[in-house]
């Protein structure tokens, strides 16, 4: 069964989805060792508080969350991604792709491409043509972003603390895509 179209998180009625977003967030940390804000032992209430605060930012226009559901009839989230749009006079055309996370149960189904395609179209429509993102060196996402048209910018060594052991410092790779020069992904 094909996936439905992704959609924007709506703070007015989607707050019951926040525990799912927190659970996917935790799964990506434990399953993939993603540098994703938190270190084990993971606290679901702490991650849920993070998502509650992020959702509260949506009405001010600086953040959007793009959701991919498993199907049309259930409210099961397969994955998501955030677009951060900082309020800056020197870079009103920039956006940051943040927290691209796909549930381990729903990988290799095109979820990442679909939510990234929606994010890119939305960003371009909002005048945010230059997108930046990062991922930990050695994780599968390092191979995904070039396939989505992102250009490697470089690596910062010893960028963050690994969730594997809580002490090892790992390298982070940065990417960008200029939607002023290329079309957004099709989804």
Short mmCIF file of N, CA and C in Angstrom, two decimals:
data_model
loop_
_atom_site.label_atom_id
_atom_site.label_comp_id
_atom_site.label_asym_id
_atom_site.label_seq_id
_atom_site.Cartn_x
_atom_site.Cartn_y
_atom_site.Cartn_z
N UNK A 1 0.85 -1.18 0.00
CA UNK A 1 0.00 0.00 0.00
C UNK A 1 0.90 1.24 0.00
N UNK A 2 0.68 2.17 -0.93
CA UNK A 2 1.52 3.38 -0.97
C UNK A 2 1.26 4.27 0.25
N UNK A 3 2.28 4.99 0.60
CA UNK A 3 2.18 5.93 1.72
C UNK A 3 1.31 7.13 1.32
N UNK A 4 0.55 7.67 2.27
CA UNK A 4 -0.19 8.90 1.97
C UNK A 4 0.78 10.07 1.86
N UNK A 5 0.29 11.19 1.38
CA UNK A 5 1.12 12.38 1.31
C UNK A 5 1.51 12.82 2.71
N UNK A 6 2.74 13.30 2.89
CA UNK A 6 3.11 13.85 4.19
C UNK A 6 2.32 15.13 4.44
N UNK A 7 2.30 15.57 5.69
CA UNK A 7 1.60 16.81 6.00
C UNK A 7 2.28 17.53 7.16
N UNK A 8 1.93 18.79 7.31
CA UNK A 8 2.46 19.61 8.40
C UNK A 8 1.83 19.22 9.73
N UNK A 9 2.63 19.29 10.77
CA UNK A 9 2.13 19.14 12.13
C UNK A 9 1.26 20.36 12.42
N UNK A 10 0.07 20.12 12.97
CA UNK A 10 -0.85 21.20 13.30
C UNK A 10 -1.00 21.25 14.82
N UNK A 11 -0.45 22.29 15.48
CA UNK A 11 -0.51 22.35 16.94
C UNK A 11 -1.93 22.34 17.50
N UNK A 12 -2.91 22.74 16.71
CA UNK A 12 -4.28 22.80 17.19
C UNK A 12 -4.88 21.41 17.46
N UNK A 13 -4.43 20.40 16.70
CA UNK A 13 -5.03 19.08 16.94
C UNK A 13 -4.05 17.91 16.92
N UNK A 14 -2.75 18.16 16.74
CA UNK A 14 -1.80 17.06 16.65
C UNK A 14 -1.01 16.79 17.93
N UNK A 15 -1.29 17.50 19.02
CA UNK A 15 -0.53 17.26 20.24
C UNK A 15 -0.59 15.81 20.73
N UNK A 16 -1.67 15.05 20.47
CA UNK A 16 -1.65 13.63 20.87
C UNK A 16 -0.56 12.81 20.15
N UNK A 17 0.01 13.35 19.07
CA UNK A 17 1.07 12.65 18.34
C UNK A 17 2.45 12.84 18.99
N UNK A 18 2.58 13.80 19.89
CA UNK A 18 3.90 14.09 20.47
C UNK A 18 4.56 12.88 21.13
N UNK A 19 3.83 12.02 21.85
CA UNK A 19 4.50 10.83 22.40
C UNK A 19 5.10 9.93 21.31
N UNK A 20 4.44 9.85 20.15
CA UNK A 20 5.00 9.06 19.03
C UNK A 20 6.29 9.70 18.52
N UNK A 21 6.29 11.03 18.38
CA UNK A 21 7.50 11.71 17.91
C UNK A 21 8.64 11.47 18.89
N UNK A 22 8.34 11.54 20.18
CA UNK A 22 9.37 11.29 21.20
C UNK A 22 9.86 9.84 21.13
N UNK A 23 8.97 8.90 20.91
CA UNK A 23 9.37 7.49 20.83
C UNK A 23 10.25 7.22 19.61
N UNK A 24 9.90 7.82 18.47
CA UNK A 24 10.74 7.66 17.27
C UNK A 24 12.10 8.30 17.51
N UNK A 25 12.12 9.45 18.15
CA UNK A 25 13.36 10.15 18.50
C UNK A 25 14.25 9.21 19.33
N UNK A 26 13.68 8.63 20.37
CA UNK A 26 14.44 7.71 21.24
C UNK A 26 14.92 6.49 20.46
N UNK A 27 14.07 5.95 19.59
CA UNK A 27 14.45 4.77 18.81
C UNK A 27 15.62 5.06 17.89
N UNK A 28 15.66 6.25 17.30
CA UNK A 28 16.77 6.62 16.41
C UNK A 28 18.07 6.78 17.19
N UNK A 29 17.99 7.22 18.42
CA UNK A 29 19.19 7.32 19.25
C UNK A 29 19.69 5.93 19.59
N UNK A 30 18.80 5.06 20.07
CA UNK A 30 19.23 3.73 20.50
C UNK A 30 19.55 2.81 19.33
N UNK A 31 18.80 2.89 18.24
CA UNK A 31 18.98 2.01 17.08
C UNK A 31 20.18 2.43 16.23
N UNK A 32 20.35 3.73 16.03
CA UNK A 32 21.36 4.23 15.09
C UNK A 32 22.52 4.98 15.73
N UNK A 33 22.42 5.25 17.01
CA UNK A 33 23.44 6.06 17.71
C UNK A 33 23.50 7.48 17.15
N UNK A 34 22.35 8.01 16.76
CA UNK A 34 22.30 9.39 16.26
C UNK A 34 22.63 10.38 17.37
N UNK A 35 23.36 11.43 16.98
CA UNK A 35 23.52 12.57 17.87
C UNK A 35 22.22 13.35 17.75
N UNK A 36 21.36 13.18 18.69
CA UNK A 36 20.03 13.77 18.58
C UNK A 36 19.60 14.32 19.94
N UNK A 37 20.41 15.22 20.48
CA UNK A 37 20.09 16.00 21.67
C UNK A 37 20.28 15.26 22.99
N UNK A 38 19.91 13.97 23.06
CA UNK A 38 19.90 13.24 24.32
C UNK A 38 20.87 12.07 24.33
N UNK A 39 21.34 11.73 25.52
CA UNK A 39 22.20 10.57 25.73
C UNK A 39 21.48 9.54 26.61
N UNK A 40 21.73 8.26 26.36
CA UNK A 40 21.20 7.23 27.25
C UNK A 40 21.82 7.38 28.65
N UNK A 41 21.10 6.96 29.67
CA UNK A 41 19.77 6.35 29.61
C UNK A 41 18.73 7.40 29.25
N UNK A 42 17.91 7.05 28.28
CA UNK A 42 16.93 8.00 27.76
C UNK A 42 15.73 8.10 28.70
N UNK A 43 15.25 9.31 28.82
CA UNK A 43 14.07 9.60 29.64
C UNK A 43 12.95 10.03 28.71
N UNK A 44 11.91 9.20 28.61
CA UNK A 44 10.79 9.57 27.74
C UNK A 44 10.16 10.90 28.15
N UNK A 45 9.96 11.16 29.44
CA UNK A 45 9.39 12.48 29.81
C UNK A 45 10.27 13.65 29.36
N UNK A 46 11.58 13.48 29.41
CA UNK A 46 12.48 14.56 28.98
C UNK A 46 12.40 14.78 27.47
N UNK A 47 12.34 13.70 26.70
CA UNK A 47 12.22 13.82 25.25
C UNK A 47 10.85 14.37 24.88
N UNK A 48 9.83 13.94 25.57
CA UNK A 48 8.48 14.46 25.33
C UNK A 48 8.42 15.96 25.64
N UNK A 49 9.08 16.39 26.70
CA UNK A 49 9.13 17.83 27.02
C UNK A 49 9.82 18.61 25.90
N UNK A 50 10.87 18.03 25.31
CA UNK A 50 11.55 18.66 24.17
C UNK A 50 10.56 18.88 23.02
N UNK A 51 9.79 17.82 22.69
CA UNK A 51 8.85 17.92 21.57
C UNK A 51 7.68 18.85 21.88
N UNK A 52 7.28 18.89 23.12
CA UNK A 52 6.21 19.80 23.52
C UNK A 52 6.66 21.24 23.35
N UNK A 53 7.90 21.54 23.75
CA UNK A 53 8.45 22.89 23.59
C UNK A 53 8.63 23.24 22.12
N UNK A 54 9.10 22.27 21.32
CA UNK A 54 9.29 22.52 19.90
C UNK A 54 7.93 22.80 19.24
N UNK A 55 6.92 22.02 19.58
CA UNK A 55 5.58 22.23 19.01
C UNK A 55 5.02 23.59 19.40
N UNK A 56 5.36 24.06 20.59
CA UNK A 56 4.89 25.38 21.03
C UNK A 56 5.51 26.50 20.21
N UNK A 57 6.65 26.24 19.57
CA UNK A 57 7.32 27.23 18.71
C UNK A 57 6.67 27.36 17.34
N UNK A 58 5.91 26.37 16.93
CA UNK A 58 5.36 26.35 15.57
C UNK A 58 4.50 27.58 15.27
N UNK A 59 3.60 28.00 16.15
CA UNK A 59 2.77 29.16 15.82
C UNK A 59 3.54 30.46 15.57
N UNK A 60 4.76 30.59 16.09
CA UNK A 60 5.51 31.83 15.86
C UNK A 60 6.19 31.85 14.49
N UNK A 61 6.11 30.75 13.74
CA UNK A 61 6.61 30.73 12.37
C UNK A 61 8.08 30.41 12.21
N UNK A 62 8.78 30.07 13.27
CA UNK A 62 10.21 29.79 13.14
C UNK A 62 10.50 28.30 12.98
N UNK A 63 9.49 27.46 13.15
CA UNK A 63 9.66 26.01 13.08
C UNK A 63 8.45 25.37 12.42
N UNK A 64 8.70 24.35 11.61
CA UNK A 64 7.64 23.51 11.05
C UNK A 64 8.09 22.07 11.18
N UNK A 65 7.13 21.17 11.37
CA UNK A 65 7.41 19.74 11.43
C UNK A 65 6.56 19.08 10.35
N UNK A 66 7.21 18.24 9.54
CA UNK A 66 6.57 17.54 8.44
C UNK A 66 6.45 16.07 8.82
N UNK A 67 5.22 15.56 8.80
CA UNK A 67 4.92 14.21 9.26
C UNK A 67 4.58 13.29 8.11
N UNK A 68 5.09 12.06 8.19
CA UNK A 68 4.68 11.01 7.26
C UNK A 68 3.96 9.93 8.06
N UNK A 69 2.72 9.67 7.68
CA UNK A 69 1.93 8.63 8.34
C UNK A 69 2.06 7.32 7.58
N UNK A 70 1.79 6.23 8.27
CA UNK A 70 1.87 4.89 7.69
C UNK A 70 0.77 4.70 6.66
N UNK A 71 -0.45 5.17 6.97
CA UNK A 71 -1.56 5.08 6.03
C UNK A 71 -2.58 6.17 6.33
N UNK A 72 -3.62 6.21 5.54
CA UNK A 72 -4.63 7.28 5.65
C UNK A 72 -5.54 7.13 6.87
N UNK A 73 -5.73 5.90 7.34
CA UNK A 73 -6.75 5.67 8.36
C UNK A 73 -6.22 5.66 9.79
N UNK A 74 -4.94 5.37 9.98
CA UNK A 74 -4.38 5.33 11.32
C UNK A 74 -3.54 6.58 11.57
N UNK A 75 -3.35 6.91 12.81
CA UNK A 75 -2.50 8.05 13.16
C UNK A 75 -1.11 7.58 13.58
N UNK A 76 -0.61 6.54 12.91
CA UNK A 76 0.74 6.06 13.21
C UNK A 76 1.75 6.83 12.36
N UNK A 77 2.67 7.50 13.03
CA UNK A 77 3.70 8.28 12.34
C UNK A 77 4.84 7.35 11.96
N UNK A 78 5.24 7.40 10.68
CA UNK A 78 6.36 6.60 10.19
C UNK A 78 7.67 7.37 10.32
N UNK A 79 7.60 8.70 10.21
CA UNK A 79 8.80 9.52 10.29
C UNK A 79 8.46 10.99 10.17
N UNK A 80 9.47 11.82 10.36
CA UNK A 80 9.25 13.26 10.33
C UNK A 80 10.57 13.99 10.13
N UNK A 81 10.45 15.28 9.88
CA UNK A 81 11.61 16.17 9.80
C UNK A 81 11.16 17.57 10.18
N UNK A 82 12.09 18.34 10.74
CA UNK A 82 11.80 19.72 11.15
C UNK A 82 12.54 20.71 10.25
N UNK A 83 11.90 21.83 10.01
CA UNK A 83 12.53 22.95 9.33
C UNK A 83 12.60 24.10 10.32
N UNK A 84 13.81 24.53 10.61
CA UNK A 84 14.02 25.67 11.50
C UNK A 84 14.31 26.88 10.62
N UNK A 85 13.59 27.97 10.87
CA UNK A 85 13.73 29.18 10.06
C UNK A 85 14.05 30.35 10.99
N UNK A 86 15.33 30.55 11.25
CA UNK A 86 15.71 31.59 12.21
C UNK A 86 15.32 32.98 11.73
N UNK A 87 14.97 33.81 12.68
CA UNK A 87 14.65 35.20 12.39
C UNK A 87 15.95 35.99 12.36
N UNK A 88 16.46 36.24 11.17
CA UNK A 88 17.72 36.93 11.01
C UNK A 88 17.67 37.85 9.79
N UNK A 89 18.12 39.07 9.96
CA UNK A 89 18.14 40.01 8.84
C UNK A 89 19.24 39.68 7.83
N UNK A 90 20.30 39.02 8.27
CA UNK A 90 21.41 38.72 7.36
C UNK A 90 21.23 37.41 6.60
N UNK A 91 20.26 36.61 6.97
CA UNK A 91 20.05 35.35 6.29
C UNK A 91 18.60 34.90 6.28
N UNK A 92 17.69 35.79 5.87
CA UNK A 92 16.28 35.40 5.87
C UNK A 92 15.96 34.32 4.84
N UNK A 93 16.94 33.97 4.02
CA UNK A 93 16.78 32.98 2.96
C UNK A 93 17.32 31.61 3.38
N UNK A 94 17.80 31.47 4.62
CA UNK A 94 18.37 30.21 5.10
C UNK A 94 17.38 29.44 5.95
N UNK A 95 17.53 28.11 5.92
CA UNK A 95 16.76 27.23 6.80
C UNK A 95 17.63 26.07 7.23
N UNK A 96 17.31 25.51 8.37
CA UNK A 96 18.06 24.37 8.88
C UNK A 96 17.14 23.15 8.93
N UNK A 97 17.59 22.08 8.30
CA UNK A 97 16.89 20.80 8.36
C UNK A 97 17.35 20.12 9.64
N UNK A 98 16.38 19.70 10.45
CA UNK A 98 16.71 19.18 11.77
C UNK A 98 15.83 17.96 12.07
N UNK A 99 16.38 17.02 12.75
CA UNK A 99 15.64 15.85 13.26
C UNK A 99 14.90 15.08 12.16
N UNK A 100 15.62 14.74 11.08
CA UNK A 100 15.03 13.80 10.12
C UNK A 100 15.11 12.43 10.78
N UNK A 101 13.96 11.90 11.15
CA UNK A 101 13.91 10.63 11.87
C UNK A 101 12.82 9.75 11.30
N UNK A 102 13.20 8.51 11.02
CA UNK A 102 12.27 7.52 10.50
C UNK A 102 12.27 6.35 11.46
N UNK A 103 11.09 5.92 11.86
CA UNK A 103 10.97 4.78 12.75
C UNK A 103 11.70 3.58 12.15
N UNK A 104 12.48 2.85 12.94
CA UNK A 104 13.17 1.67 12.40
C UNK A 104 12.23 0.68 11.72
N UNK A 105 10.96 0.62 12.11
CA UNK A 105 10.00 -0.29 11.49
C UNK A 105 9.55 0.17 10.10
N UNK A 106 9.83 1.43 9.75
CA UNK A 106 9.29 1.97 8.50
C UNK A 106 10.39 2.50 7.57
N UNK A 107 11.56 1.94 7.69
CA UNK A 107 12.66 2.38 6.83
C UNK A 107 12.60 1.69 5.48
N UNK A 108 13.29 2.29 4.52
CA UNK A 108 13.39 1.79 3.15
C UNK A 108 12.03 1.75 2.45
N UNK A 109 11.17 2.70 2.82
CA UNK A 109 9.86 2.84 2.18
C UNK A 109 9.70 4.21 1.54
N UNK A 110 10.77 5.02 1.54
CA UNK A 110 10.70 6.35 0.94
C UNK A 110 10.23 7.44 1.89
N UNK A 111 10.16 7.14 3.18
CA UNK A 111 9.68 8.12 4.15
C UNK A 111 10.57 9.36 4.18
N UNK A 112 11.88 9.16 4.26
CA UNK A 112 12.81 10.30 4.33
C UNK A 112 12.67 11.18 3.09
N UNK A 113 12.64 10.58 1.92
CA UNK A 113 12.52 11.35 0.67
C UNK A 113 11.21 12.14 0.65
N UNK A 114 10.14 11.52 1.11
CA UNK A 114 8.83 12.18 1.06
C UNK A 114 8.78 13.39 1.99
N UNK A 115 9.23 13.22 3.25
CA UNK A 115 9.16 14.37 4.16
C UNK A 115 10.17 15.45 3.76
N UNK A 116 11.32 15.03 3.23
CA UNK A 116 12.30 16.02 2.76
C UNK A 116 11.77 16.76 1.54
N UNK A 117 11.06 16.07 0.66
CA UNK A 117 10.46 16.73 -0.51
C UNK A 117 9.45 17.78 -0.09
N UNK A 118 8.61 17.43 0.88
CA UNK A 118 7.62 18.40 1.36
C UNK A 118 8.31 19.57 2.04
N UNK A 119 9.32 19.27 2.86
CA UNK A 119 10.08 20.33 3.55
C UNK A 119 10.69 21.28 2.52
N UNK A 120 11.33 20.73 1.50
CA UNK A 120 12.00 21.57 0.51
C UNK A 120 11.00 22.45 -0.25
N UNK A 121 9.88 21.90 -0.65
CA UNK A 121 8.87 22.70 -1.34
C UNK A 121 8.34 23.81 -0.45
N UNK A 122 8.10 23.48 0.80
CA UNK A 122 7.62 24.48 1.75
C UNK A 122 8.68 25.56 1.98
N UNK A 123 9.93 25.13 2.19
CA UNK A 123 11.02 26.08 2.42
C UNK A 123 11.16 27.04 1.24
N UNK A 124 11.14 26.50 0.05
CA UNK A 124 11.28 27.36 -1.14
C UNK A 124 10.12 28.34 -1.22
N UNK A 125 8.92 27.89 -0.94
CA UNK A 125 7.75 28.76 -0.94
C UNK A 125 7.81 29.86 0.11
N UNK A 126 8.55 29.63 1.17
CA UNK A 126 8.72 30.63 2.24
C UNK A 126 9.99 31.47 2.04
N UNK A 127 10.64 31.31 0.88
CA UNK A 127 11.84 32.08 0.59
C UNK A 127 13.08 31.57 1.31
N UNK A 128 13.03 30.33 1.80
CA UNK A 128 14.17 29.72 2.49
C UNK A 128 14.86 28.76 1.51
N UNK A 129 15.63 29.34 0.58
CA UNK A 129 16.23 28.55 -0.48
C UNK A 129 17.52 27.85 -0.14
N UNK A 130 18.22 28.31 0.87
CA UNK A 130 19.49 27.69 1.26
C UNK A 130 19.25 26.84 2.50
N UNK A 131 19.36 25.52 2.34
CA UNK A 131 19.12 24.60 3.45
C UNK A 131 20.42 23.97 3.90
N UNK A 132 20.57 23.83 5.21
CA UNK A 132 21.76 23.21 5.79
C UNK A 132 21.33 22.11 6.73
N UNK A 133 22.19 21.11 6.88
CA UNK A 133 21.92 20.00 7.80
C UNK A 133 23.23 19.33 8.15
N UNK A 134 23.16 18.44 9.14
CA UNK A 134 24.35 17.69 9.53
C UNK A 134 23.96 16.30 10.02
N UNK A 135 24.94 15.40 9.98
CA UNK A 135 24.75 14.04 10.48
C UNK A 135 26.09 13.49 10.94
N UNK A 136 26.03 12.50 11.78
CA UNK A 136 27.24 11.90 12.32
C UNK A 136 27.95 11.06 11.26
N UNK A 137 29.25 11.21 11.17
CA UNK A 137 30.06 10.43 10.24
C UNK A 137 29.93 8.95 10.59
N UNK A 138 29.69 8.15 9.55
CA UNK A 138 29.59 6.71 9.73
C UNK A 138 28.18 6.18 9.86
N UNK A 139 27.18 7.05 10.03
CA UNK A 139 25.80 6.60 10.11
C UNK A 139 25.20 6.51 8.70
N UNK A 140 24.15 5.71 8.52
CA UNK A 140 23.54 5.58 7.19
C UNK A 140 23.10 6.91 6.58
N UNK A 141 22.68 7.87 7.40
CA UNK A 141 22.23 9.16 6.85
C UNK A 141 23.32 9.86 6.07
N UNK A 142 24.56 9.57 6.39
CA UNK A 142 25.69 10.16 5.67
C UNK A 142 25.62 9.82 4.18
N UNK A 143 25.06 8.65 3.85
CA UNK A 143 24.91 8.23 2.46
C UNK A 143 23.59 8.70 1.85
N UNK A 144 22.60 8.95 2.70
CA UNK A 144 21.27 9.34 2.21
C UNK A 144 21.27 10.77 1.66
N UNK A 145 21.88 11.70 2.37
CA UNK A 145 21.76 13.10 1.98
C UNK A 145 22.32 13.40 0.58
N UNK A 146 23.46 12.83 0.18
CA UNK A 146 23.88 13.07 -1.21
C UNK A 146 22.87 12.55 -2.23
N UNK A 147 22.20 11.43 -1.92
CA UNK A 147 21.18 10.90 -2.83
C UNK A 147 19.98 11.83 -2.93
N UNK A 148 19.78 12.68 -1.91
CA UNK A 148 18.69 13.65 -1.93
C UNK A 148 19.13 15.01 -2.51
N UNK A 149 20.36 15.05 -3.03
CA UNK A 149 20.84 16.26 -3.69
C UNK A 149 21.62 17.22 -2.81
N UNK A 150 22.01 16.80 -1.61
CA UNK A 150 22.75 17.67 -0.70
C UNK A 150 24.24 17.54 -0.96
N UNK A 151 24.93 18.67 -0.90
CA UNK A 151 26.36 18.74 -1.14
C UNK A 151 27.11 18.75 0.18
N UNK A 152 28.12 17.90 0.26
CA UNK A 152 28.94 17.86 1.47
C UNK A 152 29.74 19.15 1.60
N UNK A 153 29.68 19.73 2.78
CA UNK A 153 30.43 20.94 3.07
C UNK A 153 31.74 20.62 3.78
N UNK A 154 31.69 19.70 4.73
CA UNK A 154 32.89 19.32 5.45
C UNK A 154 32.55 18.60 6.75
N UNK A 155 33.61 18.26 7.47
CA UNK A 155 33.49 17.50 8.71
C UNK A 155 34.09 18.29 9.85
N UNK A 156 33.40 18.32 10.96
CA UNK A 156 33.95 18.87 12.19
C UNK A 156 34.32 17.69 13.08
N UNK A 157 35.62 17.53 13.37
CA UNK A 157 36.02 16.40 14.22
C UNK A 157 35.60 16.63 15.68
N UNK A 158 35.32 15.51 16.33
CA UNK A 158 34.98 15.52 17.76
C UNK A 158 33.87 16.51 18.07
N UNK A 159 32.81 16.45 17.28
CA UNK A 159 31.71 17.41 17.35
C UNK A 159 30.74 17.15 18.50
N UNK A 160 30.49 15.88 18.79
CA UNK A 160 29.49 15.57 19.81
C UNK A 160 29.80 14.29 20.55
N UNK A 161 29.13 14.12 21.67
CA UNK A 161 29.32 12.94 22.51
C UNK A 161 28.47 11.79 21.99
N UNK A 162 29.10 10.65 21.76
CA UNK A 162 28.42 9.48 21.24
C UNK A 162 27.42 8.92 22.23
N UNK A 163 26.20 8.60 21.76
CA UNK A 163 25.23 7.96 22.63
C UNK A 163 25.57 6.49 22.90
N UNK A 164 26.57 5.96 22.19
CA UNK A 164 26.95 4.56 22.41
C UNK A 164 27.54 4.37 23.80
N UNK A 165 28.47 5.27 24.18
CA UNK A 165 29.12 5.10 25.49
C UNK A 165 29.08 6.36 26.36
N UNK A 166 28.60 7.46 25.80
CA UNK A 166 28.48 8.69 26.58
C UNK A 166 29.79 9.42 26.83
N UNK A 167 30.87 8.95 26.22
CA UNK A 167 32.16 9.62 26.44
C UNK A 167 32.94 9.87 25.15
N UNK A 168 32.87 8.96 24.19
CA UNK A 168 33.61 9.11 22.94
C UNK A 168 33.07 10.28 22.15
N UNK A 169 33.98 11.09 21.61
CA UNK A 169 33.56 12.20 20.74
C UNK A 169 33.56 11.72 19.30
N UNK A 170 32.49 12.05 18.58
CA UNK A 170 32.34 11.61 17.19
C UNK A 170 32.32 12.81 16.25
N UNK A 171 32.66 12.54 15.00
CA UNK A 171 32.73 13.58 13.98
C UNK A 171 31.35 13.80 13.35
N UNK A 172 31.12 15.03 12.93
CA UNK A 172 29.85 15.41 12.31
C UNK A 172 30.11 15.96 10.91
N UNK A 173 29.31 15.50 9.94
CA UNK A 173 29.43 15.94 8.54
C UNK A 173 28.30 16.91 8.23
N UNK A 174 28.63 18.02 7.58
CA UNK A 174 27.67 19.07 7.25
C UNK A 174 27.41 19.09 5.74
N UNK A 175 26.16 19.36 5.40
CA UNK A 175 25.69 19.39 4.01
C UNK A 175 24.86 20.65 3.78
N UNK A 176 24.70 21.00 2.50
CA UNK A 176 23.78 22.09 2.14
C UNK A 176 23.14 21.79 0.80
N UNK A 177 22.05 22.49 0.53
CA UNK A 177 21.37 22.42 -0.76
C UNK A 177 20.81 23.80 -1.04
N UNK A 178 21.03 24.29 -2.26
CA UNK A 178 20.56 25.61 -2.64
C UNK A 178 19.37 25.48 -3.57
N UNK A 179 18.18 25.65 -3.02
CA UNK A 179 16.95 25.52 -3.79
C UNK A 179 16.72 26.71 -4.72
N UNK A 180 17.59 27.70 -4.64
CA UNK A 180 17.52 28.81 -5.59
C UNK A 180 18.14 28.39 -6.92
N UNK A 181 18.89 27.27 -6.88
CA UNK A 181 19.56 26.78 -8.09
C UNK A 181 19.02 25.44 -8.58
N UNK A 182 18.39 24.67 -7.70
CA UNK A 182 17.83 23.36 -8.07
C UNK A 182 16.40 23.28 -7.57
N UNK A 183 15.65 22.40 -8.20
CA UNK A 183 14.26 22.20 -7.81
C UNK A 183 14.17 21.35 -6.53
N UNK A 184 13.15 21.57 -5.72
CA UNK A 184 12.93 20.69 -4.56
C UNK A 184 12.69 19.24 -5.02
N UNK A 185 12.95 18.32 -4.12
CA UNK A 185 12.67 16.90 -4.39
C UNK A 185 11.21 16.70 -4.73
N UNK A 186 10.96 15.74 -5.57
CA UNK A 186 9.58 15.33 -5.85
C UNK A 186 9.22 14.24 -4.85
N UNK A 187 8.02 14.29 -4.37
CA UNK A 187 7.57 13.27 -3.43
C UNK A 187 6.22 12.78 -3.84
#
